[in-house]
Coordinates of N, CA and C in Angstrom, one line a residue:
M29 N -81.9 -61.7 -0.1 CA -80.7 -61.7 0.7 C -80.0 -63.0 0.7
K30 N -79.5 -63.4 -0.4 CA -78.7 -64.6 -0.5 C -77.3 -64.3 -1.0
L31 N -76.4 -65.0 -0.4 CA -75.0 -64.7 -0.6 C -74.2 -65.9 -1.1
L32 N -73.4 -65.7 -2.2 CA -72.5 -66.7 -2.6 C -71.1 -66.1 -2.5
C33 N -70.2 -66.9 -1.7 CA -68.8 -66.6 -1.7 C -68.1 -67.7 -2.4
I34 N -67.2 -67.3 -3.3 CA -66.6 -68.4 -4.2 C -65.1 -68.0 -4.4
T35 N -64.3 -69.0 -4.3 CA -62.9 -68.8 -4.7 C -62.7 -69.3 -6.1
G36 N -61.7 -68.7 -6.8 CA -61.4 -69.2 -8.2 C -62.6 -69.0 -9.2
G37 N -63.1 -67.8 -9.1 CA -64.3 -67.5 -10.0 C -63.9 -66.7 -11.3
S38 N -62.6 -66.7 -11.6 CA -62.2 -65.9 -12.8 C -62.4 -66.6 -14.1
A39 N -62.5 -67.9 -14.2 CA -62.7 -68.6 -15.5 C -63.3 -69.9 -15.2
G40 N -63.6 -70.6 -16.3 CA -64.1 -72.0 -16.2 C -65.4 -72.1 -15.4
L41 N -65.4 -73.2 -14.6 CA -66.6 -73.4 -13.7 C -66.8 -72.3 -12.8
G42 N -65.8 -71.7 -12.2 CA -66.0 -70.6 -11.3 C -66.7 -69.4 -11.9
A43 N -66.3 -69.0 -13.1 CA -66.9 -67.9 -13.8 C -68.4 -68.2 -14.1
A44 N -68.6 -69.5 -14.5 CA -70.0 -69.9 -14.8 C -70.9 -69.8 -13.6
L45 N -70.3 -70.2 -12.5 CA -71.1 -70.2 -11.2 C -71.4 -68.7 -10.8
V46 N -70.4 -67.8 -11.0 CA -70.6 -66.4 -10.7 C -71.8 -65.9 -11.5
S47 N -71.7 -66.1 -12.8 CA -72.7 -65.6 -13.7 C -74.1 -66.2 -13.4
L48 N -74.2 -67.5 -13.1 CA -75.4 -68.1 -12.8 C -76.1 -67.6 -11.6
Y49 N -75.3 -67.5 -10.5 CA -75.9 -67.0 -9.2 C -76.2 -65.5 -9.3
Q50 N -75.5 -64.7 -10.0 CA -75.8 -63.3 -10.2 C -77.1 -63.2 -10.9
A51 N -77.3 -64.0 -11.9 CA -78.6 -64.0 -12.7 C -79.8 -64.4 -11.8
K52 N -79.5 -65.2 -10.8 CA -80.6 -65.6 -9.9 C -80.8 -64.5 -8.8
G53 N -80.0 -63.4 -8.8 CA -80.3 -62.3 -7.9 C -79.5 -62.4 -6.6
W54 N -78.5 -63.4 -6.5 CA -77.7 -63.5 -5.3 C -76.6 -62.4 -5.3
Q55 N -76.2 -62.0 -4.1 CA -75.0 -61.2 -4.0 C -73.8 -62.2 -4.1
V56 N -72.8 -61.8 -4.9 CA -71.7 -62.7 -5.1 C -70.4 -62.0 -4.7
C57 N -69.6 -62.6 -3.9 CA -68.2 -62.2 -3.6 C -67.3 -63.3 -4.2
E58 N -66.5 -62.9 -5.2 CA -65.6 -63.8 -5.9 C -64.2 -63.5 -5.6
F59 N -63.4 -64.4 -5.1 CA -62.0 -64.2 -4.6 C -61.1 -64.9 -5.6
S60 N -60.3 -64.2 -6.3 CA -59.3 -64.7 -7.2 C -58.3 -63.6 -7.6
R61 N -57.3 -64.0 -8.4 CA -56.3 -63.0 -8.8 C -56.8 -62.1 -10.0
S62 N -57.6 -62.7 -10.9 CA -57.9 -62.0 -12.1 C -59.3 -62.0 -12.6
G63 N -60.3 -62.1 -11.6 CA -61.7 -62.1 -12.0 C -62.1 -60.8 -12.7
Q64 N -63.0 -60.9 -13.6 CA -63.5 -59.7 -14.3 C -65.0 -59.4 -14.1
L65 N -65.7 -60.3 -13.5 CA -67.1 -60.1 -13.3 C -67.4 -59.3 -12.0
A66 N -68.6 -58.8 -11.9 CA -69.1 -58.0 -10.8 C -68.9 -58.9 -9.5
G67 N -68.5 -58.2 -8.4 CA -68.3 -58.9 -7.2 C -66.9 -59.5 -7.0
H68 N -66.0 -59.2 -8.0 CA -64.6 -59.7 -7.9 C -63.8 -59.0 -6.8
I69 N -63.1 -59.8 -6.0 CA -62.2 -59.2 -4.9 C -60.8 -59.9 -5.2
S70 N -59.8 -59.0 -5.4 CA -58.5 -59.5 -5.8 C -57.8 -60.1 -4.6
V71 N -57.5 -61.4 -4.8 CA -56.8 -62.2 -3.7 C -55.9 -63.2 -4.4
D72 N -54.7 -63.3 -4.0 CA -53.7 -64.3 -4.6 C -53.6 -65.4 -3.5
L73 N -54.2 -66.5 -3.7 CA -54.2 -67.6 -2.7 C -52.9 -68.2 -2.5
A74 N -51.9 -67.9 -3.3 CA -50.5 -68.4 -3.1 C -49.8 -67.6 -2.1
V75 N -50.3 -66.4 -1.7 CA -49.7 -65.5 -0.8 C -50.2 -65.8 0.6
G76 N -49.3 -65.7 1.6 CA -49.6 -66.2 3.0 C -50.7 -65.5 3.6
N77 N -50.9 -64.2 3.3 CA -52.0 -63.4 4.0 C -53.4 -63.5 3.3
A78 N -53.5 -64.3 2.2 CA -54.7 -64.4 1.5 C -55.9 -64.8 2.3
A79 N -55.7 -65.8 3.1 CA -56.9 -66.3 3.9 C -57.3 -65.2 4.9
S80 N -56.3 -64.5 5.4 CA -56.6 -63.4 6.4 C -57.5 -62.3 5.7
L81 N -57.1 -62.0 4.5 CA -57.9 -61.0 3.7 C -59.3 -61.5 3.5
V82 N -59.5 -62.7 3.2 CA -60.8 -63.3 3.0 C -61.6 -63.3 4.3
D83 N -60.9 -63.6 5.4 CA -61.5 -63.6 6.7 C -62.1 -62.2 7.1
G84 N -61.4 -61.2 6.7 CA -61.9 -59.8 6.9 C -63.2 -59.5 6.2
Y85 N -63.3 -60.0 5.0 CA -64.5 -59.8 4.2 C -65.7 -60.6 4.8
F86 N -65.3 -61.8 5.2 CA -66.4 -62.7 5.9 C -66.9 -62.0 7.1
A87 N -66.0 -61.4 7.9 CA -66.4 -60.7 9.1 C -67.5 -59.6 8.8
Q88 N -67.2 -58.8 7.8 CA -68.1 -57.8 7.4 C -69.5 -58.3 6.9
L89 N -69.4 -59.3 6.0 CA -70.6 -59.9 5.4 C -71.5 -60.6 6.5
A90 N -70.9 -61.2 7.5 CA -71.6 -62.0 8.5 C -72.5 -61.1 9.3
S91 N -72.2 -59.8 9.3 CA -73.0 -58.9 10.2 C -74.4 -58.6 9.5
Q92 N -74.6 -59.0 8.3 CA -75.8 -58.8 7.6 C -76.8 -59.9 7.8
D93 N -78.1 -59.7 7.5 CA -79.1 -60.6 7.8 C -79.4 -61.4 6.5
W94 N -78.8 -62.6 6.4 CA -78.9 -63.4 5.2 C -79.9 -64.5 5.3
E95 N -80.6 -64.7 4.2 CA -81.6 -65.9 4.1 C -80.8 -67.2 3.8
E96 N -79.8 -67.1 3.0 CA -79.0 -68.2 2.6 C -77.6 -67.8 2.3
V97 N -76.6 -68.6 2.7 CA -75.2 -68.3 2.4 C -74.6 -69.6 1.9
L98 N -73.8 -69.4 0.8 CA -73.1 -70.6 0.2 C -71.7 -70.2 0.0
L99 N -70.8 -71.1 0.4 CA -69.4 -71.0 0.1 C -69.0 -72.1 -0.9
I100 N -68.5 -71.7 -2.0 CA -68.0 -72.7 -3.0 C -66.5 -72.6 -3.1
N101 N -65.7 -73.6 -2.7 CA -64.3 -73.5 -2.8 C -63.9 -74.2 -4.1
N102 N -63.6 -73.4 -5.1 CA -63.4 -73.9 -6.4 C -61.9 -73.6 -6.9
A103 N -61.2 -72.8 -6.2 CA -59.8 -72.4 -6.6 C -58.9 -73.7 -6.6
G104 N -58.1 -73.8 -7.5 CA -57.1 -74.9 -7.5 C -56.1 -74.7 -8.7
M105 N -55.0 -75.4 -8.5 CA -54.0 -75.3 -9.6 C -53.4 -76.7 -9.8
L106 N -53.2 -77.1 -11.0 CA -52.6 -78.4 -11.3 C -51.1 -78.4 -11.3
S107 N -50.5 -77.3 -11.7 CA -49.0 -77.3 -11.8 C -48.4 -77.3 -10.4
P108 N -47.2 -77.8 -10.2 CA -46.4 -78.5 -11.2 C -46.9 -79.9 -11.6
L109 N -47.0 -80.1 -12.9 CA -47.4 -81.4 -13.4 C -46.1 -82.1 -13.8
A110 N -45.5 -82.9 -12.9 CA -44.2 -83.5 -13.1 C -44.1 -84.7 -12.1
P111 N -43.2 -85.6 -12.4 CA -42.9 -86.7 -11.5 C -42.3 -86.1 -10.2
V112 N -42.5 -86.8 -9.1 CA -42.2 -86.3 -7.8 C -40.7 -85.9 -7.7
A113 N -39.8 -86.7 -8.3 CA -38.4 -86.5 -8.3 C -38.0 -85.1 -8.9
R114 N -38.9 -84.5 -9.7 CA -38.6 -83.3 -10.3 C -39.3 -82.1 -9.7
L115 N -40.0 -82.3 -8.6 CA -40.7 -81.2 -7.9 C -39.7 -80.4 -7.0
S116 N -39.7 -79.1 -7.1 CA -38.9 -78.3 -6.3 C -39.6 -78.0 -5.0
D117 N -38.9 -77.7 -3.9 CA -39.5 -77.3 -2.7 C -40.5 -76.1 -2.9
E118 N -40.0 -75.1 -3.7 CA -40.8 -73.9 -3.9 C -42.1 -74.3 -4.6
A119 N -42.1 -75.1 -5.6 CA -43.3 -75.5 -6.4 C -44.2 -76.3 -5.5
I120 N -43.7 -77.2 -4.6 CA -44.5 -77.9 -3.7 C -45.3 -77.0 -2.8
A121 N -44.5 -76.0 -2.2 CA -45.1 -75.1 -1.2 C -46.2 -74.2 -1.9
T122 N -46.0 -73.8 -3.1 CA -47.0 -72.9 -3.8 C -48.2 -73.7 -4.1
N123 N -48.1 -74.9 -4.6 CA -49.2 -75.8 -4.9 C -50.1 -76.1 -3.7
L124 N -49.4 -76.5 -2.6 CA -50.2 -76.8 -1.4 C -50.7 -75.6 -0.7
S125 N -50.1 -74.4 -0.9 CA -50.7 -73.2 -0.3 C -52.0 -72.9 -1.0
V126 N -52.1 -73.0 -2.3 CA -53.3 -72.7 -3.0 C -54.4 -73.8 -2.9
N127 N -53.9 -75.1 -3.1 CA -54.9 -76.2 -3.2 C -55.3 -76.7 -1.8
F128 N -54.5 -76.5 -0.8 CA -54.9 -77.1 0.5 C -54.9 -76.2 1.7
N129 N -53.8 -75.5 1.9 CA -53.7 -74.6 3.1 C -54.7 -73.5 3.1
A130 N -54.7 -72.7 2.0 CA -55.7 -71.6 1.8 C -57.1 -72.1 1.8
A131 N -57.4 -73.2 1.2 CA -58.7 -73.8 1.2 C -59.3 -74.0 2.6
I132 N -58.4 -74.7 3.4 CA -58.9 -75.1 4.7 C -59.0 -73.8 5.6
R133 N -58.1 -72.9 5.5 CA -58.2 -71.6 6.3 C -59.5 -70.8 5.9
I134 N -59.8 -70.8 4.6 CA -61.0 -70.0 4.2 C -62.3 -70.7 4.6
I135 N -62.3 -72.0 4.5 CA -63.5 -72.7 5.0 C -63.6 -72.5 6.5
A136 N -62.5 -72.6 7.3 CA -62.6 -72.4 8.7 C -63.0 -71.0 9.0
A137 N -62.6 -70.0 8.3 CA -63.1 -68.6 8.5 C -64.6 -68.5 8.2
F138 N -65.0 -69.2 7.2 CA -66.5 -69.2 6.9 C -67.3 -69.7 8.1
I139 N -66.8 -70.8 8.6 CA -67.5 -71.5 9.8 C -67.5 -70.5 11.0
R140 N -66.4 -69.9 11.3 CA -66.3 -69.0 12.4 C -67.3 -67.9 12.3
H141 N -67.4 -67.3 11.1 CA -68.2 -66.1 11.0 C -69.6 -66.3 10.7
F142 N -69.9 -67.4 10.0 CA -71.3 -67.7 9.6 C -72.0 -68.8 10.4
G143 N -71.2 -69.5 11.2 CA -71.6 -70.7 11.8 C -72.9 -70.6 12.7
D144 N -73.0 -69.4 13.4 CA -74.1 -69.2 14.3 C -75.3 -68.5 13.6
L145 N -75.2 -68.2 12.3 CA -76.2 -67.6 11.6 C -77.4 -68.5 11.4
P146 N -78.6 -68.2 11.9 CA -79.8 -69.0 11.7 C -80.3 -69.0 10.3
A147 N -79.6 -69.5 9.3 CA -80.0 -69.5 7.9 C -79.5 -70.8 7.3
R148 N -80.0 -71.0 6.1 CA -79.5 -72.1 5.3 C -78.1 -71.8 4.9
K149 N -77.2 -72.7 5.2 CA -75.7 -72.5 4.9 C -75.1 -73.8 4.3
T150 N -74.3 -73.6 3.3 CA -73.7 -74.7 2.6 C -72.3 -74.4 2.3
V151 N -71.4 -75.4 2.5 CA -70.0 -75.3 2.0 C -69.9 -76.4 1.0
L152 N -69.5 -76.0 -0.2 CA -69.3 -77.0 -1.3 C -67.9 -77.0 -1.8
Q153 N -67.2 -78.1 -1.6 CA -65.8 -78.2 -2.0 C -65.8 -78.8 -3.4
V154 N -65.3 -78.1 -4.4 CA -65.2 -78.7 -5.7 C -64.0 -79.7 -5.7
S155 N -64.3 -80.9 -5.9 CA -63.3 -82.0 -5.8 C -63.0 -82.5 -7.2
S156 N -62.6 -83.7 -7.3 CA -62.1 -84.2 -8.6 C -62.0 -85.8 -8.5
G157 N -62.0 -86.4 -9.7 CA -61.7 -87.8 -9.7 C -60.3 -88.1 -9.1
A158 N -59.5 -87.1 -9.2 CA -58.1 -87.2 -8.6 C -58.1 -87.4 -7.1
A159 N -59.2 -87.1 -6.4 CA -59.3 -87.3 -5.0 C -59.3 -88.8 -4.6
I160 N -59.8 -89.6 -5.6 CA -59.9 -91.0 -5.3 C -59.1 -91.9 -6.2
R161 N -58.4 -91.3 -7.1 CA -57.6 -92.1 -8.1 C -56.3 -91.4 -8.3
G162 N -55.2 -92.1 -8.1 CA -53.8 -91.5 -8.3 C -53.5 -91.4 -9.8
Y163 N -52.9 -90.2 -10.2 CA -52.4 -90.1 -11.6 C -50.9 -89.7 -11.5
G164 N -50.1 -90.4 -12.3 CA -48.7 -90.1 -12.3 C -48.5 -88.6 -12.7
S165 N -47.6 -87.9 -12.0 CA -47.3 -86.5 -12.3 C -48.3 -85.5 -11.7
W166 N -49.4 -86.1 -11.1 CA -50.4 -85.2 -10.4 C -50.3 -85.3 -8.9
S167 N -49.2 -85.7 -8.3 CA -49.2 -86.1 -6.9 C -49.7 -85.0 -6.0
L168 N -49.3 -83.8 -6.2 CA -49.8 -82.7 -5.3 C -51.3 -82.4 -5.4
Y169 N -51.7 -82.4 -6.7 CA -53.1 -82.2 -6.9 C -54.0 -83.3 -6.3
C170 N -53.6 -84.5 -6.6 CA -54.3 -85.7 -6.0 C -54.3 -85.6 -4.5
A171 N -53.2 -85.3 -3.9 CA -53.1 -85.3 -2.4 C -54.0 -84.2 -1.8
S172 N -54.0 -83.0 -2.4 CA -54.8 -81.9 -1.9 C -56.3 -82.2 -2.0
K173 N -56.7 -82.7 -3.2 CA -58.1 -83.0 -3.4 C -58.6 -84.1 -2.4
A174 N -57.7 -85.2 -2.2 CA -58.1 -86.2 -1.3 C -58.1 -85.7 0.2
G175 N -57.1 -84.9 0.5 CA -57.1 -84.3 1.9 C -58.3 -83.4 2.1
L176 N -58.7 -82.6 1.2 CA -59.9 -81.7 1.4 C -61.2 -82.5 1.5
E177 N -61.3 -83.6 0.7 CA -62.5 -84.4 0.8 C -62.6 -84.9 2.2
H178 N -61.6 -85.4 2.8 CA -61.7 -85.9 4.2 C -61.9 -84.8 5.2
F179 N -61.3 -83.7 4.9 CA -61.5 -82.5 5.8 C -63.0 -82.2 5.8
I180 N -63.6 -82.2 4.7 CA -65.1 -81.9 4.6 C -65.9 -82.9 5.3
R181 N -65.5 -84.2 5.2 CA -66.2 -85.2 5.9 C -66.1 -85.0 7.5
A182 N -64.9 -84.7 7.9 CA -64.8 -84.4 9.4 C -65.5 -83.2 9.8
L183 N -65.5 -82.1 9.0 CA -66.2 -80.9 9.3 C -67.7 -81.2 9.4
A184 N -68.2 -82.0 8.4 CA -69.6 -82.3 8.4 C -70.1 -83.1 9.7
A185 N -69.2 -83.9 10.2 CA -69.5 -84.7 11.4 C -69.6 -83.7 12.6
E186 N -68.7 -82.7 12.6 CA -68.8 -81.6 13.7 C -70.1 -80.9 13.5
Q187 N -70.4 -80.5 12.3 CA -71.6 -79.6 12.1 C -72.9 -80.4 12.3
S188 N -72.9 -81.7 12.3 CA -74.1 -82.4 12.5 C -74.8 -82.2 13.9
T189 N -74.0 -81.7 14.9 CA -74.5 -81.5 16.2 C -74.6 -80.0 16.5
A190 N -74.3 -79.1 15.5 CA -74.4 -77.7 15.8 C -75.8 -77.2 15.9
A191 N -76.0 -76.1 16.6 CA -77.3 -75.5 16.7 C -77.9 -75.0 15.4
H192 N -77.0 -74.5 14.6 CA -77.4 -74.0 13.2 C -76.4 -74.5 12.2
P193 N -76.5 -75.8 11.9 CA -75.4 -76.5 11.2 C -75.2 -76.0 9.8
V194 N -73.9 -76.0 9.3 CA -73.6 -75.8 8.0 C -73.5 -77.1 7.2
V195 N -74.2 -77.3 6.1 CA -74.1 -78.5 5.3 C -72.8 -78.5 4.5
C196 N -72.0 -79.4 4.7 CA -70.7 -79.5 4.1 C -70.6 -80.7 3.2
I197 N -70.3 -80.5 1.9 CA -70.3 -81.6 0.9 C -69.1 -81.4 -0.1
N198 N -68.8 -82.6 -0.7 CA -67.8 -82.6 -1.8 C -68.6 -82.8 -3.1
F199 N -68.1 -82.2 -4.1 CA -68.8 -82.3 -5.5 C -67.7 -82.5 -6.5
D200 N -67.9 -83.6 -7.3 CA -67.0 -84.0 -8.4 C -67.7 -83.5 -9.7
P201 N -67.1 -82.5 -10.3 CA -67.7 -81.9 -11.5 C -67.4 -82.7 -12.8
G202 N -66.7 -83.8 -12.7 CA -66.3 -84.5 -13.9 C -65.3 -83.8 -14.7
V203 N -65.1 -84.2 -16.0 CA -64.1 -83.6 -16.9 C -64.8 -82.5 -17.7
M204 N -64.3 -81.2 -17.5 CA -64.9 -80.1 -18.2 C -63.9 -79.5 -19.3
D205 N -64.5 -78.7 -20.2 CA -63.7 -78.1 -21.2 C -63.2 -76.7 -20.7
T206 N -62.1 -76.8 -20.0 CA -61.6 -75.6 -19.3 C -60.1 -75.4 -19.6
A207 N -59.5 -74.3 -19.1 CA -58.1 -74.0 -19.3 C -57.2 -75.1 -18.7
M208 N -57.7 -75.7 -17.6 CA -56.9 -76.7 -16.9 C -56.8 -77.9 -17.8
Q209 N -57.9 -78.3 -18.5 CA -57.8 -79.4 -19.4 C -56.9 -79.1 -20.6
A210 N -56.9 -77.8 -21.1 CA -56.0 -77.5 -22.1 C -54.5 -77.6 -21.7
E211 N -54.3 -77.2 -20.4 CA -52.9 -77.3 -19.9 C -52.5 -78.8 -19.8
I212 N -53.4 -79.7 -19.4 CA -53.1 -81.1 -19.4 C -52.7 -81.6 -20.8
R213 N -53.5 -81.2 -21.8 CA -53.3 -81.7 -23.1 C -52.0 -81.2 -23.8
S214 N -51.5 -80.1 -23.2 CA -50.3 -79.5 -23.8 C -49.0 -80.2 -23.3
R215 N -49.1 -81.1 -22.4 CA -48.0 -81.7 -21.8 C -47.5 -82.9 -22.7
T216 N -46.2 -83.2 -22.5 CA -45.6 -84.4 -23.2 C -45.9 -85.7 -22.4
T217 N -45.7 -86.8 -23.1 CA -45.9 -88.1 -22.3 C -44.8 -88.2 -21.2
E218 N -43.7 -87.6 -21.4 CA -42.7 -87.6 -20.3 C -43.2 -86.9 -19.1
E219 N -43.8 -85.8 -19.3 CA -44.4 -85.0 -18.2 C -45.6 -85.7 -17.6
F220 N -46.5 -86.2 -18.5 CA -47.7 -86.8 -18.0 C -48.0 -88.0 -18.9
P221 N -47.7 -89.2 -18.4 CA -47.8 -90.4 -19.3 C -49.2 -90.7 -19.8
D222 N -50.3 -90.2 -19.1 CA -51.7 -90.5 -19.5 C -52.3 -89.4 -20.4
V223 N -51.4 -88.5 -20.9 CA -51.9 -87.4 -21.7 C -52.8 -87.8 -22.9
G224 N -52.5 -88.9 -23.5 CA -53.2 -89.3 -24.7 C -54.7 -89.5 -24.4
R225 N -55.0 -90.0 -23.2 CA -56.4 -90.3 -22.9 C -57.2 -89.0 -22.8
F226 N -56.5 -87.9 -22.3 CA -57.2 -86.6 -22.1 C -57.4 -85.9 -23.5
I227 N -56.4 -86.1 -24.4 CA -56.5 -85.6 -25.7 C -57.7 -86.3 -26.5
A228 N -57.8 -87.6 -26.3 CA -58.9 -88.3 -26.9 C -60.3 -87.8 -26.4
R229 N -60.4 -87.5 -25.1 CA -61.7 -87.0 -24.6 C -62.1 -85.7 -25.3
K230 N -61.1 -84.9 -25.5 CA -61.4 -83.6 -26.2 C -61.9 -83.9 -27.7
E231 N -61.1 -84.7 -28.4 CA -61.4 -85.0 -29.8 C -62.7 -85.7 -29.9
Q232 N -63.1 -86.5 -28.9 CA -64.4 -87.3 -29.0 C -65.6 -86.5 -28.4
G233 N -65.4 -85.2 -28.0 CA -66.5 -84.4 -27.5 C -67.0 -84.8 -26.2
L234 N -66.2 -85.4 -25.3 CA -66.6 -85.9 -24.1 C -66.5 -84.9 -22.9
L235 N -66.1 -83.7 -23.2 CA -65.9 -82.7 -22.1 C -67.2 -81.9 -21.9
R236 N -67.5 -81.8 -20.6 CA -68.7 -81.0 -20.3 C -68.4 -79.5 -20.3
Q237 N -69.4 -78.8 -20.6 CA -69.3 -77.3 -20.6 C -69.5 -76.8 -19.2
P238 N -68.6 -75.8 -18.8 CA -68.7 -75.3 -17.4 C -70.1 -74.8 -17.0
E239 N -70.9 -74.2 -18.0 CA -72.2 -73.7 -17.7 C -73.2 -74.9 -17.3
D240 N -73.0 -76.0 -18.0 CA -73.9 -77.2 -17.6 C -73.5 -77.7 -16.2
V241 N -72.3 -77.7 -15.9 CA -71.9 -78.2 -14.6 C -72.3 -77.2 -13.5
A242 N -72.2 -75.9 -13.8 CA -72.7 -74.8 -12.8 C -74.2 -75.0 -12.6
A243 N -75.0 -75.3 -13.6 CA -76.4 -75.6 -13.4 C -76.6 -76.8 -12.5
A244 N -75.8 -77.8 -12.7 CA -75.9 -79.0 -11.8 C -75.6 -78.6 -10.4
V245 N -74.6 -77.8 -10.1 CA -74.2 -77.3 -8.8 C -75.4 -76.6 -8.1
A246 N -76.0 -75.7 -8.9 CA -77.2 -75.0 -8.3 C -78.3 -75.9 -8.0
R247 N -78.6 -76.9 -8.8 CA -79.7 -77.9 -8.5 C -79.3 -78.7 -7.2
L248 N -78.1 -79.0 -7.1 CA -77.6 -79.8 -5.9 C -77.8 -79.0 -4.7
V249 N -77.3 -77.8 -4.7 CA -77.3 -76.9 -3.5 C -78.8 -76.7 -3.1
A250 N -79.7 -76.5 -4.0 CA -81.1 -76.2 -3.7 C -81.9 -77.5 -3.3
S251 N -81.3 -78.6 -3.4 CA -82.0 -79.9 -3.0 C -81.7 -80.3 -1.5
E252 N -82.3 -81.3 -1.1 CA -82.0 -81.8 0.3 C -80.8 -82.7 0.2
I253 N -79.7 -82.2 0.7 CA -78.4 -82.9 0.6 C -77.9 -83.3 2.0
Q254 N -77.2 -84.3 2.0 CA -76.6 -84.9 3.3 C -75.2 -84.4 3.5
G255 N -75.0 -83.7 4.7 CA -73.7 -83.3 5.0 C -72.7 -84.4 5.1
G256 N -71.5 -84.2 4.5 CA -70.5 -85.2 4.4 C -70.6 -86.0 3.2
G257 N -71.6 -85.8 2.4 CA -71.7 -86.6 1.2 C -70.8 -86.2 0.1
R258 N -70.6 -87.1 -0.8 CA -69.8 -86.9 -2.1 C -70.7 -87.1 -3.2
Y259 N -70.9 -86.0 -4.0 CA -71.8 -86.0 -5.1 C -71.1 -85.8 -6.4
S260 N -71.5 -86.4 -7.4 CA -70.9 -86.2 -8.7 C -71.9 -85.6 -9.7
V261 N -71.4 -85.0 -10.7 CA -72.2 -84.3 -11.7 C -73.2 -85.3 -12.4
E262 N -72.8 -86.5 -12.5 CA -73.7 -87.5 -13.1 C -74.9 -87.8 -12.3
E263 N -74.9 -87.5 -11.0 CA -76.0 -87.8 -10.1 C -77.0 -86.7 -10.1
V264 N -76.7 -85.5 -10.5 CA -77.5 -84.3 -10.3 C -78.4 -84.0 -11.6

């Protein structure tokens, strides 16, 4: 009776995590627009009622007797990848809805419904080097990742005094060979001045495979981890 709830499990690291945990015998609920694996629940995080839909599923799931519950917030979008002066209000709102607002609302719903459960519970926020380093044309992505990291630290401080605490951590997966990386490499230098460095990483074989990173996540979650910590794939 172990449960994984994950956002953004349709491809890349998310899909690798879904497959890994299902192979381990966990029940998996995967929230995204286009997931194809078992346990998929169709949710568009850019839509205002997305978090409410996820909240409803959490309410049902929390009534069961779980040994361990894990929430991995993996969903995210890079676009619009452009200088700030070229960002439209609509594009800003969509990006922040997916990357920041929906993420916080879903984590909050998880805490509300599973917080009092006397079981091992973990919230893992998939972060990025962009949370601690600014990249030109990535302003919204950088801001969201940085904000979520600090949200997790504050939540961990709250949970440290809870009767049945949820361990809340940030995890930096490093640079992976995913569709997001392909999107980055497809941009011009006008759109993203640092694109050459990302192209070179691919050509030099420096991108990690999502399956290897998923295995690192599973090792980390199964270990004795400190709430509020920031862990990177290199450490696991």
